[in-house]
CSV table of C-alpha atoms and ligand atoms in Angstrom, one decimal:
chain,number,residue,atom,x,y,z
A,1,MET,CA,64.6,92.9,91.2
A,2,PRO,CA,63.9,93.6,94.9
A,3,ARG,CA,60.3,94.3,95.5
A,4,ARG,CA,59.0,97.2,97.7
A,5,PHE,CA,56.3,96.7,100.3
A,6,LEU,CA,54.6,99.1,102.7
A,7,VAL,CA,54.1,97.5,106.1
A,8,THR,CA,51.7,99.3,108.4
A,9,GLY,CA,52.3,98.4,112.0
A,10,GLY,CA,55.7,97.1,110.9
A,11,ALA,CA,57.1,98.0,114.4
A,12,GLY,CA,54.5,95.8,116.1
A,13,TYR,CA,54.7,92.1,117.0
A,14,VAL,CA,53.7,90.2,113.9
A,15,GLY,CA,54.5,93.1,111.5
A,16,SER,CA,58.1,93.3,112.7
A,17,HIS,CA,58.6,89.6,112.1
A,18,LEU,CA,57.3,90.1,108.5
A,19,VAL,CA,59.7,93.0,108.0
A,20,ALA,CA,62.6,90.7,109.1
A,21,ALA,CA,61.4,88.0,106.7
A,22,LEU,CA,61.2,90.5,103.8
A,23,GLY,CA,64.6,91.8,104.5
A,24,ASP,CA,66.0,88.2,104.8
A,25,ARG,CA,64.6,87.5,101.3
A,26,GLY,CA,66.2,90.6,99.7
A,27,ASP,CA,63.0,92.6,99.4
A,28,THR,CA,62.6,96.2,100.5
A,29,PRO,CA,60.1,96.7,103.4
A,30,VAL,CA,59.1,100.3,104.3
A,31,VAL,CA,57.6,100.5,107.8
A,32,LEU,CA,54.6,102.8,108.6
A,33,ASP,CA,54.0,103.1,112.3
A,34,ASN,CA,52.8,105.7,114.8
A,35,PHE,CA,54.6,103.9,117.7
A,36,SER,CA,51.4,103.9,119.8
A,37,ILE,CA,51.9,100.2,120.2
A,38,GLY,CA,55.0,99.3,118.2
A,39,HIS,CA,58.6,99.8,119.2
A,40,ARG,CA,61.4,101.8,117.5
A,41,GLY,CA,63.8,99.0,118.6
A,42,ALA,CA,61.8,96.5,116.5
A,43,VAL,CA,62.6,98.4,113.2
A,44,PRO,CA,66.0,97.2,111.9
A,45,ALA,CA,68.6,99.7,111.1
A,46,GLY,CA,68.5,100.7,107.4
A,47,VAL,CA,64.8,100.1,107.0
A,48,GLN,CA,62.9,103.2,105.8
A,49,LEU,CA,60.4,104.4,108.4
A,50,ILE,CA,57.3,106.6,107.8
A,51,GLU,CA,56.1,107.8,111.2
A,52,ALA,CA,52.4,108.4,110.5
A,53,ASP,CA,49.0,107.8,112.0
A,54,LEU,CA,46.5,106.0,109.8
A,55,ALA,CA,43.7,108.2,111.3
A,56,ASP,CA,45.3,111.1,109.3
A,57,PRO,CA,44.1,111.0,105.7
A,58,VAL,CA,46.8,113.5,104.5
A,59,ALA,CA,49.5,111.4,106.1
A,60,VAL,CA,48.1,108.2,104.6
A,61,ASP,CA,47.9,109.8,101.2
A,62,ALA,CA,51.5,111.1,101.4
A,63,ALA,CA,52.7,107.6,102.5
A,64,LEU,CA,51.0,105.8,99.6
A,65,ALA,CA,52.4,108.5,97.2
A,66,GLN,CA,55.9,107.2,98.0
A,67,GLY,CA,55.2,104.1,95.8
A,68,PRO,CA,55.1,102.3,93.6
A,69,TRP,CA,54.3,99.4,96.0
A,70,ASP,CA,54.2,95.7,95.1
A,71,ALA,CA,51.8,95.3,98.0
A,72,VAL,CA,50.6,96.8,101.2
A,73,PHE,CA,50.6,94.7,104.4
A,74,HIS,CA,48.2,96.1,106.9
A,75,PHE,CA,49.0,95.2,110.6
A,76,ALA,CA,48.5,98.4,112.4
A,77,ALA,CA,45.5,98.0,114.7
A,78,LEU,CA,44.3,97.6,118.2
A,79,SER,CA,44.2,93.9,118.9
A,80,GLN,CA,42.9,93.1,122.4
A,81,VAL,CA,39.7,91.2,122.7
A,82,GLY,CA,39.1,92.2,126.3
A,83,GLU,CA,39.8,95.9,125.7
A,84,SER,CA,37.5,95.9,122.8
A,85,MET,CA,34.6,94.8,125.0
A,86,ARG,CA,35.2,97.7,127.3
A,87,ASP,CA,35.4,100.2,124.5
A,88,PRO,CA,33.7,98.7,121.4
A,89,LEU,CA,33.2,101.9,119.5
A,90,ARG,CA,36.8,102.9,119.7
A,91,TYR,CA,37.7,99.5,118.1
A,92,LEU,CA,35.2,100.0,115.4
A,93,MET,CA,36.2,103.6,114.7
A,94,GLU,CA,39.9,103.1,114.8
A,95,ASN,CA,40.4,99.6,113.4
A,96,ALA,CA,37.7,99.6,110.8
A,97,GLY,CA,38.0,103.4,110.0
A,98,ASN,CA,41.8,103.3,109.6
A,99,GLY,CA,41.6,100.1,107.5
A,100,MET,CA,39.0,101.6,105.1
A,101,ARG,CA,41.0,104.8,104.8
A,102,LEU,CA,44.1,102.8,103.9
A,103,ILE,CA,42.2,100.7,101.4
A,104,ASP,CA,40.8,103.8,99.8
A,105,ALA,CA,44.3,105.3,99.4
A,106,CYS,CA,45.6,102.0,98.0
A,107,VAL,CA,42.8,102.1,95.3
A,108,ARG,CA,43.6,105.8,94.4
A,109,HIS,CA,47.4,105.1,94.3
A,110,ARG,CA,46.8,101.9,92.2
A,111,VAL,CA,48.4,99.5,94.7
A,112,PRO,CA,47.9,96.0,93.2
A,113,ARG,CA,47.7,93.9,96.3
A,114,PHE,CA,46.6,94.3,99.9
A,115,VAL,CA,47.3,91.8,102.7
A,116,LEU,CA,45.2,92.1,105.8
A,117,SER,CA,46.2,90.9,109.3
A,118,SER,CA,42.9,89.4,110.3
A,119,THR,CA,41.8,87.1,113.1
A,120,ALA,CA,40.2,83.9,114.4
A,121,ALA,CA,38.0,86.2,116.5
A,122,LEU,CA,35.7,86.2,113.4
A,123,PHE,CA,34.5,82.8,114.4
A,124,ASN,CA,32.5,81.2,117.2
A,125,LEU,CA,31.7,77.6,116.3
A,126,PRO,CA,30.2,75.1,118.8
A,127,GLY,CA,32.6,72.2,119.6
A,128,ASP,CA,36.3,72.2,119.2
A,129,GLY,CA,36.7,71.0,115.5
A,130,PRO,CA,39.1,72.8,113.1
A,131,ILE,CA,37.5,75.9,111.6
A,132,PRO,CA,37.7,76.3,107.8
A,133,GLU,CA,38.0,79.7,106.1
A,134,ASN,CA,34.4,79.5,104.9
A,135,ALA,CA,32.9,78.8,108.4
A,136,PRO,CA,30.1,81.2,109.5
A,137,ILE,CA,31.3,84.6,110.6
A,138,ASP,CA,30.1,85.3,114.2
A,139,PRO,CA,32.4,87.7,116.0
A,140,GLN,CA,32.1,87.5,119.8
A,141,SER,CA,34.0,90.8,120.3
A,142,ALA,CA,34.2,94.3,118.9
A,143,TYR,CA,37.8,93.5,117.9
A,144,GLY,CA,36.6,90.6,115.7
A,145,GLU,CA,33.8,92.7,114.3
A,146,SER,CA,36.3,95.5,113.4
A,147,LYS,CA,38.4,93.1,111.4
A,148,TRP,CA,35.3,91.7,109.6
A,149,ALA,CA,34.4,95.2,108.5
A,150,ILE,CA,37.7,95.5,106.8
A,151,GLU,CA,37.4,92.1,105.2
A,152,ARG,CA,34.1,93.2,103.8
A,153,ALA,CA,35.5,96.5,102.5
A,154,LEU,CA,38.2,94.6,100.7
A,155,ARG,CA,35.7,92.5,98.9
A,156,TRP,CA,34.1,95.6,97.5
A,157,ALA,CA,37.4,97.1,96.6
A,158,SER,CA,38.3,93.9,94.8
A,159,GLN,CA,35.0,93.7,93.0
A,160,VAL,CA,34.7,97.3,91.9
A,161,HIS,CA,38.3,98.5,91.7
A,162,GLY,CA,40.3,95.2,91.1
A,163,LEU,CA,42.4,95.5,94.3
A,164,ARG,CA,43.6,91.9,94.9
A,165,TYR,CA,43.5,91.0,98.6
A,166,ALA,CA,44.5,88.4,101.1
A,167,CYS,CA,42.7,88.1,104.5
A,168,LEU,CA,45.0,86.1,106.8
A,169,ARG,CA,43.1,85.1,109.9
A,170,TYR,CA,45.7,84.4,112.6
A,171,PHE,CA,44.8,82.1,115.3
A,172,ASN,CA,47.0,82.7,118.3
A,173,ALA,CA,50.3,84.3,117.3
A,174,ALA,CA,53.1,83.4,119.7
A,175,GLY,CA,56.8,82.8,120.0
A,176,ALA,CA,59.7,85.0,118.9
A,177,ASP,CA,62.2,85.2,116.0
A,178,PRO,CA,64.3,82.0,116.3
A,179,GLN,CA,67.4,84.2,115.5
A,180,GLY,CA,66.7,86.2,118.6
A,181,ARG,CA,66.3,89.6,116.8
A,182,LEU,CA,62.6,90.2,117.7
A,183,GLY,CA,60.0,89.2,120.3
A,184,GLU,CA,56.7,90.0,121.9
A,185,ASP,CA,56.4,93.2,123.9
A,186,HIS,CA,52.9,94.5,124.4
A,187,ARG,CA,52.3,97.3,127.0
A,188,PRO,CA,50.4,96.3,128.9
A,189,GLU,CA,50.9,92.6,128.1
A,190,THR,CA,47.6,90.7,128.0
A,191,HIS,CA,48.5,87.6,126.1
A,192,LEU,CA,48.7,84.2,127.8
A,193,MET,CA,52.1,82.9,126.8
A,194,PRO,CA,54.3,86.0,127.7
A,195,LEU,CA,52.3,86.4,130.9
A,196,ALA,CA,52.8,82.8,131.9
A,197,ILE,CA,56.5,83.0,131.1
A,198,ASP,CA,56.9,86.2,133.2
A,199,ALA,CA,54.9,84.6,136.1
A,200,ALA,CA,57.2,81.6,136.0
A,201,LEU,CA,60.2,83.9,136.1
A,202,GLY,CA,58.7,85.6,139.1
A,203,ARG,CA,58.5,88.9,137.2
A,204,ARG,CA,54.8,89.2,137.5
A,205,PRO,CA,52.0,88.3,140.0
A,206,PRO,CA,50.4,84.9,139.5
A,207,LEU,CA,48.6,84.4,136.2
A,208,THR,CA,44.8,84.8,136.2
A,209,VAL,CA,43.1,81.9,134.4
A,210,PHE,CA,40.0,83.4,132.7
A,211,GLY,CA,37.2,80.9,133.0
A,212,THR,CA,37.2,77.2,134.1
A,213,ASP,CA,33.6,76.3,133.0
A,214,TYR,CA,34.0,76.3,129.2
A,215,PRO,CA,32.8,73.1,127.4
A,216,THR,CA,36.4,72.0,126.8
A,217,ARG,CA,38.4,69.0,128.1
A,218,ASP,CA,39.5,70.9,131.3
A,219,GLY,CA,37.1,73.8,131.3
A,220,THR,CA,39.6,76.4,130.1
A,221,CYS,CA,39.6,78.0,126.6
A,222,VAL,CA,41.3,76.1,123.8
A,223,ARG,CA,43.5,78.0,121.3
A,224,ASP,CA,45.7,77.2,118.3
A,225,TYR,CA,49.1,78.7,118.9
A,226,ILE,CA,51.0,79.5,115.7
A,227,HIS,CA,54.6,80.7,115.6
A,228,VAL,CA,55.0,84.3,114.5
A,229,THR,CA,57.8,83.4,112.1
A,230,ASP,CA,55.5,80.8,110.4
A,231,LEU,CA,52.9,83.6,110.2
A,232,ALA,CA,55.4,85.8,108.4
A,233,ALA,CA,56.2,83.0,106.0
A,234,ALA,CA,52.4,82.7,105.2
A,235,HIS,CA,52.4,86.4,104.2
A,236,LEU,CA,55.1,86.0,101.7
A,237,LEU,CA,53.3,83.0,100.2
A,238,ALA,CA,50.0,84.9,100.1
A,239,VAL,CA,51.5,87.5,97.8
A,240,GLU,CA,52.3,84.8,95.3
A,241,ALA,CA,49.0,83.0,95.8
A,242,MET,CA,47.1,86.3,95.1
A,243,ALA,CA,48.2,86.1,91.5
A,244,ARG,CA,45.6,83.3,91.2
A,245,GLY,CA,42.8,85.2,93.0
A,246,ASP,CA,41.8,86.7,96.3
A,247,VAL,CA,42.9,84.7,99.3
A,248,ARG,CA,41.3,83.9,102.6
A,249,TRP,CA,43.4,81.7,104.8
A,250,ASN,CA,43.0,80.6,108.4
A,251,LEU,CA,46.5,80.3,109.8
A,252,GLY,CA,47.1,77.9,112.7
A,253,ASN,CA,48.7,74.5,113.4
A,254,GLY,CA,45.3,72.7,113.5
A,255,ALA,CA,46.0,71.6,117.1
A,256,GLY,CA,44.3,73.2,120.1
A,257,TYR,CA,45.7,73.6,123.6
A,258,SER,CA,43.8,74.7,126.7
A,259,VAL,CA,45.0,77.5,128.9
A,260,MET,CA,46.1,74.8,131.5
A,261,GLU,CA,48.0,72.9,128.8
A,262,VAL,CA,49.9,76.1,127.8
A,263,LEU,CA,50.9,76.6,131.5
A,264,GLN,CA,52.2,73.0,131.6
A,265,ALA,CA,54.2,73.7,128.4
A,266,VAL,CA,55.7,76.8,130.0
A,267,GLU,CA,56.6,74.7,133.1
A,268,ARG,CA,58.3,72.1,131.0
A,269,VAL,CA,60.3,74.6,129.0
A,270,THR,CA,61.3,77.0,131.9
A,271,GLY,CA,61.7,74.2,134.5
A,272,ARG,CA,59.7,76.4,136.8
A,273,ALA,CA,56.1,76.4,138.2
A,274,VAL,CA,53.7,78.9,136.8
A,275,PRO,CA,51.9,80.4,139.8
A,276,HIS,CA,48.2,81.0,138.8
A,277,VAL,CA,44.8,81.7,140.2
A,278,LEU,CA,41.5,80.5,138.7
A,279,SER,CA,39.0,83.3,137.9
A,280,ASP,CA,35.8,84.1,135.9
A,281,ARG,CA,35.5,84.3,132.2
A,282,ARG,CA,36.9,87.2,130.3
A,283,ALA,CA,34.2,88.9,128.1
A,284,GLY,CA,34.5,88.2,124.4
A,285,ASP,CA,36.3,84.9,124.6
A,286,ALA,CA,35.2,82.1,122.3
A,287,SER,CA,35.4,78.6,123.9
A,288,SER,CA,37.6,76.9,121.3
A,289,LEU,CA,39.4,78.3,118.2
A,290,VAL,CA,41.4,75.8,116.2
A,291,ALA,CA,42.3,76.4,112.5
A,292,SER,CA,41.8,74.4,109.5
A,293,ALA,CA,44.6,75.8,107.4
A,294,GLU,CA,44.0,73.6,104.4
A,295,PRO,CA,44.2,76.2,101.6
A,296,ALA,CA,47.4,77.7,102.9
A,297,LEU,CA,49.0,74.2,103.3
A,298,ARG,CA,47.9,73.4,99.7
A,299,ALA,CA,49.6,76.6,98.5
A,300,GLY,CA,52.8,75.3,100.1
A,301,TRP,CA,52.8,76.7,103.6
A,302,GLN,CA,54.9,74.6,105.9
A,303,PRO,CA,54.9,75.7,109.6
A,304,ARG,CA,58.4,75.0,110.9
A,305,TYR,CA,57.8,75.6,114.6
A,306,ALA,CA,54.5,73.7,115.1
A,307,ALA,CA,55.3,72.0,118.4
A,308,LEU,CA,53.9,74.0,121.3
A,309,ASP,CA,57.1,73.6,123.4
A,310,ASP,CA,59.2,75.0,120.5
A,311,ILE,CA,57.0,78.0,120.3
A,312,VAL,CA,57.2,78.5,124.1
A,313,ARG,CA,61.0,78.0,123.9
A,314,THR,CA,61.6,80.8,121.4
A,315,ALA,CA,59.4,83.2,123.5
A,316,PHE,CA,61.3,82.2,126.7
A,317,LEU,CA,64.7,82.7,125.1
A,318,TRP,CA,63.8,86.2,123.9
A,319,ARG,CA,62.3,87.1,127.3
A,320,GLN,CA,65.5,85.9,129.1
A,321,ALA,CA,67.7,87.9,126.7
A,322,HIS,CA,65.3,91.0,126.9
A,323,PRO,CA,63.7,91.0,130.4
A,324,ASN,CA,62.5,94.6,129.7
A,325,GLY,CA,61.5,93.9,126.1
A,326,TYR,CA,62.5,96.6,123.8
A,327,GLY,CA,63.5,98.8,126.8
A,328,SER,CA,61.7,101.4,128.8
B,401,UDP,N1,44.1,84.0,129.2
B,401,UDP,C1,44.1,83.8,130.5
B,401,UDP,N2,44.8,84.6,131.3
B,401,UDP,C2,45.5,85.7,130.9
B,401,UDP,C3,45.5,85.9,129.5
B,401,UDP,C4,44.8,85.1,128.6
B,401,UDP,O1,43.4,82.8,131.0
B,401,UDP,O2,46.1,86.4,131.7
B,401,UDP,C5,43.3,83.1,128.3
B,401,UDP,C6,42.3,83.9,127.5
B,401,UDP,O3,41.1,83.9,128.2
B,401,UDP,C7,42.2,83.0,126.2
B,401,UDP,C8,43.6,82.5,126.0
B,401,UDP,O4,44.2,82.6,127.3
B,401,UDP,O5,41.3,81.9,126.4
B,401,UDP,C9,44.4,83.2,125.0
B,401,UDP,O6,44.3,84.6,125.3
B,401,UDP,P1,45.2,85.7,124.6
B,401,UDP,O7,44.8,87.0,125.2
B,401,UDP,O8,46.6,85.3,124.7
B,401,UDP,O9,44.8,85.6,123.0
B,401,UDP,P2,43.4,85.7,122.3
B,401,UDP,O10,42.8,84.3,122.2
B,401,UDP,O11,42.5,86.7,123.1
B,401,UDP,O12,43.7,86.3,121.0
C-alpha cells in the first residue's frame, strides 16, 4: 500500500528532491510550503500542496489533521550560515520555534516518525578528519544552533511521547536531479557551487573566495559535497532504519574539497575559467567539515554520485537548461 508522507519545505532544494524520490517509489508525498524560499515549479503536477506557514499554529494543526501520516519530513527552514550571523535571533525564533511547533503538532496527531533536515554546522572539530555522528556539538553559527535546538526537542519528544526520529546532518548538499527535473535555485544564491558555475558562465560577477588563511591544505575552507539525490535516498532509508531506534546520521561522501578545488572541478566540467577574487573570512564558517557516514553506510546507504565532477556536472546541466532557475 502506498505510504503517505508530509514534506515541509517540499518546494525547496533538498525537499523537492525527496518529493521526487517518494513519487518515483510509488509513495504519496504531500508538500507543505509557504513559498518564501521554495518554488511552485519545483512541486510536480498531481502532488497535493498545503500552502501554509509553520509559524501559524492553527495552520500547522490543520495540516497535521489531514493525516494519517507514515512520517513527517521537516525541511522548511532558513539555511544560510552567513545570514544567521547577521540576524541570529531570527534564525533561532523561526527555525527552532517552527520546528518545535511542528514536533508538538506531530505528537498531538500521533505521527509515528519525524525526519529532520539537520546540518554539519553543528560541528567544529580541529583538523580535517571525518566527523562521526557522536562528535562534540559546537555550532559556530546561529543556523547550526537553531538545528541543534530542534534535535534536542526531538530527543525529549521521543523519550516522553515515543515519537521516533531521525536527525540527518547534511554536509554540503549539491548537484541536481540526474533526470533534469529539479535543481538548485536559491534567491539570493549564496552557495559555492551554483555561484561558481554562474561565474564560469559569465552570468555573475567573479566569485568571492571567503578566507584564504584557514588551517587547510590551500588555506580555503574544506567541505564534503554530497549529491542531493543521494541525500534523498538516505531519507528513504532512514524511515526503515527508525523501526530499529532513533537515528542520527552524518551524510557526506567522507571526502573533503577546498573552495579552490571546487573551482577547479567547475573549470574541468564547464571547460571555462571561474573568475574569482580572494577575500576575508565569512563569519560562522568552520575550517573543515567532512563526514563520517558509517552508520548510514552500514544501514545500506550507497551514494551513487560521489565523484565531485559528477556532482558539478548535474548542477551544470540543470543550470544550462534553466538559466533562470524556476523562472522569475
Ligand atoms: N564560499 C565562498 N564564496 C562564496 C560562497 C561560499 O568562498 O561565494 C565558501 C564558504 O565560505 C564555505 C564554502 O564555500 O567555506 C561552502 O559554502 P556554502 O555557502 O556553499 O555552504 P555552507 O558550507 O555554508 O553550508
